[in-house]
Amino acid sequence: MATESFADSLRRLSSAQKGRAQGAPGYSIYINRPIGRFLAAVAYRMGMAPNAVSVVSAIFTFSGIILLMLLTPSWWVGMLIWFLLAVGYALDSADGQVARLRGGGSLEGEWLDHFIDAIKIVSLPIATAIGLFRFTGLPTAYLLVPLLFAIAGTATFFGMILNDLLKSARRVISSAERGGGGALRSVLLLPVDYGIVCLVYVLWGWPSVFAVLYALFCLAAVAFCLLVAVRWFREMRRIGNEAGGVS
């Protein structure tokens, strides 16, 4: 069990996170991170290890994903799914903050966190497609939308992880470590913010309305994936050239 007070734990986390991840999507910074900070302080006071918090996060997230495939859409099912996904996302932020309170994370903890994220990113849209197929009268062709969402999300996540890996191998500071972008970038990135996408499931009980909004978020995810892929490719070419690599 932690010896410092709950308020002291919160203060320590707030101080450590000032200036971090500037320009990241707005929900993740201004809503999810503070909630995660609160949950991290609670978990720390309970003596939970970061990996245990990651597992609890996965339980909430995948419970919501499973319900998409099992329950007939209704307003309360949509609210429950959103709640499970949102809590899972907040706990996903909390595990790293618990590690910070305990003096630093571990390699296996970082691996576990990314591994769970990889499964979550691809399974949520696939479960959405299954739920729409089982319980709604939407055209079968619409199922291509969540499948395209799965491709865009997976490609973006893999590209981000690969960027960090390659930059780290060449001792190049990543954009996340540098920060920057400001509040405007945070607002512009809201359509590709996982927390905002989770909020769309509140409309799960109204399939036609959900389908329109979900398709717009899918379009944003695809556009973002293509744009950052071009940017990342050029950045890797520049880093390779500076290091004397072959273009």
XYZ file of C-alpha atoms in Angstrom:
247
model
C 0.000 0.000 0.000
C 1.159 3.576 -0.737
C 2.306 5.727 2.185
C 1.715 9.153 0.629
C -1.733 10.735 0.601
C -4.160 10.557 -2.313
C -3.805 14.318 -2.860
C -0.009 14.049 -2.912
C -0.197 11.286 -5.536
C -2.413 13.459 -7.717
C -0.082 16.421 -7.294
C 2.932 14.327 -8.230
C 1.245 13.083 -11.396
C 0.003 16.554 -12.390
C 3.486 17.989 -12.007
C 5.079 15.185 -14.029
C 2.624 15.585 -16.895
C 2.789 19.336 -17.425
C 3.676 20.041 -21.035
C 3.503 16.387 -22.095
C 1.756 15.321 -25.299
C 0.912 18.865 -26.390
C -1.095 18.739 -29.588
C -2.454 15.243 -28.961
C -6.225 14.739 -29.518
C -8.311 16.880 -27.183
C -10.361 14.191 -25.453
C -7.232 12.212 -24.627
C -5.532 15.241 -23.034
C -8.331 17.180 -21.375
C -10.731 14.393 -20.339
C -9.141 10.963 -20.464
C -5.798 11.865 -18.914
C -7.252 13.636 -15.838
C -9.658 10.723 -15.263
C -6.778 8.308 -15.727
C -4.746 10.365 -13.244
C -7.501 10.007 -10.644
C -7.798 6.250 -11.263
C -4.008 5.904 -11.132
C -3.914 7.540 -7.703
C -6.676 5.189 -6.517
C -4.873 2.139 -7.915
C -1.591 3.279 -6.382
C -3.228 3.678 -2.978
C -4.621 0.146 -3.352
C -1.160 -1.204 -4.090
C -1.985 -2.283 -7.651
C 0.882 -2.892 -10.061
C 0.795 -1.208 -13.509
C 0.299 -4.570 -15.252
C -2.720 -5.287 -13.051
C -4.225 -1.940 -14.084
C -3.609 -2.880 -17.743
C -5.465 -6.157 -17.236
C -8.425 -4.395 -15.579
C -8.439 -1.928 -18.476
C -8.607 -4.837 -20.924
C -11.486 -6.426 -18.994
C -13.579 -3.257 -19.281
C -12.691 -2.684 -22.931
C -13.271 -6.208 -24.171
C -16.474 -6.537 -22.146
C -17.841 -3.612 -24.158
C -16.576 -5.116 -27.406
C -18.192 -8.483 -26.650
C -21.535 -6.841 -25.842
C -21.544 -5.306 -29.330
C -21.774 -8.817 -30.740
C -24.189 -10.307 -28.194
C -26.895 -7.771 -27.307
C -29.641 -6.314 -29.482
C -28.956 -2.579 -29.968
C -30.910 -0.274 -27.661
C -30.279 3.032 -25.930
C -29.174 1.401 -22.674
C -26.930 -1.117 -24.439
C -25.245 1.758 -26.254
C -24.731 3.646 -22.991
C -23.311 0.537 -21.312
C -20.922 -0.143 -24.192
C -19.727 3.458 -24.189
C -19.205 3.359 -20.403
C -17.158 0.152 -20.559
C -15.023 1.445 -23.430
C -14.527 4.840 -21.767
C -13.483 3.342 -18.422
C -11.177 0.943 -20.243
C -9.577 3.872 -22.043
C -9.131 5.846 -18.818
C -7.486 2.833 -17.168
C -5.268 2.500 -20.241
C -3.966 5.953 -19.370
C -3.771 5.070 -15.670
C -1.403 2.100 -15.976
C 1.508 4.241 -17.165
C 0.769 6.815 -14.484
C 0.817 4.131 -11.791
C 4.222 3.084 -13.130
C 5.385 6.691 -12.812
C 4.212 6.854 -9.199
C 6.079 3.633 -8.445
C 9.314 4.996 -9.889
C 9.205 3.832 -13.502
C 7.703 1.235 -15.809
C 8.991 -2.090 -17.054
C 9.709 -3.444 -20.506
C 7.092 -6.174 -20.155
C 4.573 -3.584 -18.983
C 5.116 -1.469 -22.068
C 4.801 -4.582 -24.233
C 1.546 -5.608 -22.519
C 0.063 -2.142 -22.931
C 0.825 -2.027 -26.669
C -0.296 -5.628 -27.178
C -3.700 -4.934 -25.615
C -4.024 -1.735 -27.673
C -3.272 -3.641 -30.886
C -6.040 -6.173 -30.189
C -8.478 -3.433 -29.146
C -7.940 -1.321 -32.238
C -8.755 -4.136 -34.656
C -11.410 -5.973 -32.614
C -13.675 -2.974 -31.908
C -14.583 -2.289 -35.569
C -14.831 -6.032 -36.323
C -17.246 -6.467 -33.402
C -19.155 -3.451 -34.713
C -19.499 -5.130 -38.104
C -20.725 -8.350 -36.477
C -23.268 -6.487 -34.348
C -24.597 -4.529 -37.315
C -24.849 -7.712 -39.375
C -26.694 -9.642 -36.659
C -29.110 -7.049 -35.349
C -29.767 -4.336 -37.952
C -31.246 -4.081 -41.408
C -28.393 -2.021 -42.798
C -27.211 -3.022 -46.301
C -24.556 -5.721 -46.231
C -22.249 -3.443 -48.205
C -22.146 -1.078 -45.211
C -20.124 -3.672 -43.319
C -17.164 -2.594 -45.430
C -17.114 0.632 -43.390
C -16.096 -0.916 -40.031
C -13.720 -3.265 -41.849
C -12.071 -0.270 -43.506
C -11.964 1.364 -40.074
C -10.085 -1.694 -38.774
C -7.524 -1.425 -41.564
C -6.973 2.312 -41.053
C -6.688 1.993 -37.282
C -4.280 -0.937 -37.448
C -2.085 0.699 -40.086
C -1.912 3.964 -38.143
C -1.084 2.218 -34.874
C 1.590 0.046 -36.475
C 3.098 3.047 -38.267
C 3.255 5.003 -35.006
C 4.927 2.155 -33.113
C 7.342 1.504 -35.976
C 8.239 5.203 -36.111
C 9.131 5.239 -32.426
C 11.125 2.028 -32.784
C 13.163 3.223 -35.766
C 13.759 6.665 -34.274
C 14.832 5.165 -30.979
C 17.315 2.908 -32.774
C 18.827 6.005 -34.375
C 18.508 8.136 -31.229
C 16.113 10.589 -32.865
C 13.686 12.399 -30.563
C 10.085 11.475 -31.421
C 7.379 14.089 -31.923
C 5.586 12.838 -28.793
C 8.669 13.590 -26.702
C 9.131 17.017 -28.299
C 5.486 17.980 -27.839
C 4.055 20.853 -29.834
C 1.022 21.470 -31.981
C -0.968 23.321 -29.352
C -4.682 23.532 -28.681
C -5.693 23.963 -32.342
C -4.103 20.651 -33.299
C -5.841 18.989 -30.334
C -9.209 20.180 -31.621
C -8.497 19.229 -35.237
C -7.566 15.696 -34.176
C -10.829 15.103 -32.290
C -12.393 13.070 -35.169
C -9.572 10.504 -34.852
C -9.534 10.517 -31.045
C -10.351 7.025 -29.712
C -12.328 8.518 -26.837
C -14.591 10.457 -29.212
C -15.082 7.371 -31.394
C -16.170 5.452 -28.280
C -18.760 8.159 -27.600
C -20.461 7.358 -30.926
C -21.660 4.068 -29.416
C -24.150 6.036 -27.333
C -26.133 6.038 -30.614
C -25.921 2.246 -30.975
C -29.660 1.979 -30.263
C -30.393 4.011 -33.408
C -28.524 2.064 -36.126
C -29.284 4.440 -39.005
C -28.025 7.477 -37.102
C -25.047 5.532 -35.774
C -24.161 4.330 -39.281
C -23.959 7.863 -40.700
C -21.809 9.249 -37.898
C -19.619 6.141 -37.757
C -18.972 6.390 -41.499
C -17.816 9.987 -41.056
C -15.377 8.940 -38.348
C -14.175 6.125 -40.589
C -13.551 8.630 -43.369
C -11.572 10.799 -40.952
C -9.507 7.786 -39.836
C -8.684 6.797 -43.430
C -7.752 10.368 -44.386
C -5.581 10.718 -41.303
C -3.855 7.393 -41.998
C -3.006 8.420 -45.560
C -1.773 11.864 -44.559
C 0.465 10.684 -41.735
C 1.769 7.793 -43.856
C 3.108 10.280 -46.407
C 4.564 12.439 -43.637
C 6.165 9.484 -41.850
C 7.644 8.120 -45.090
C 9.279 11.465 -45.864
C 10.520 11.740 -42.306
C 12.086 8.263 -42.434
C 13.750 9.123 -45.758
C 15.184 12.307 -44.256
C 16.482 10.485 -41.170
C 17.966 7.753 -43.379
C 19.701 10.271 -45.601
C 21.114 12.152 -42.617
C 22.455 8.893 -41.230
C 24.040 8.023 -44.577
C 21.460 5.368 -45.436
C 20.160 4.482 -48.873
C 17.058 6.407 -49.938
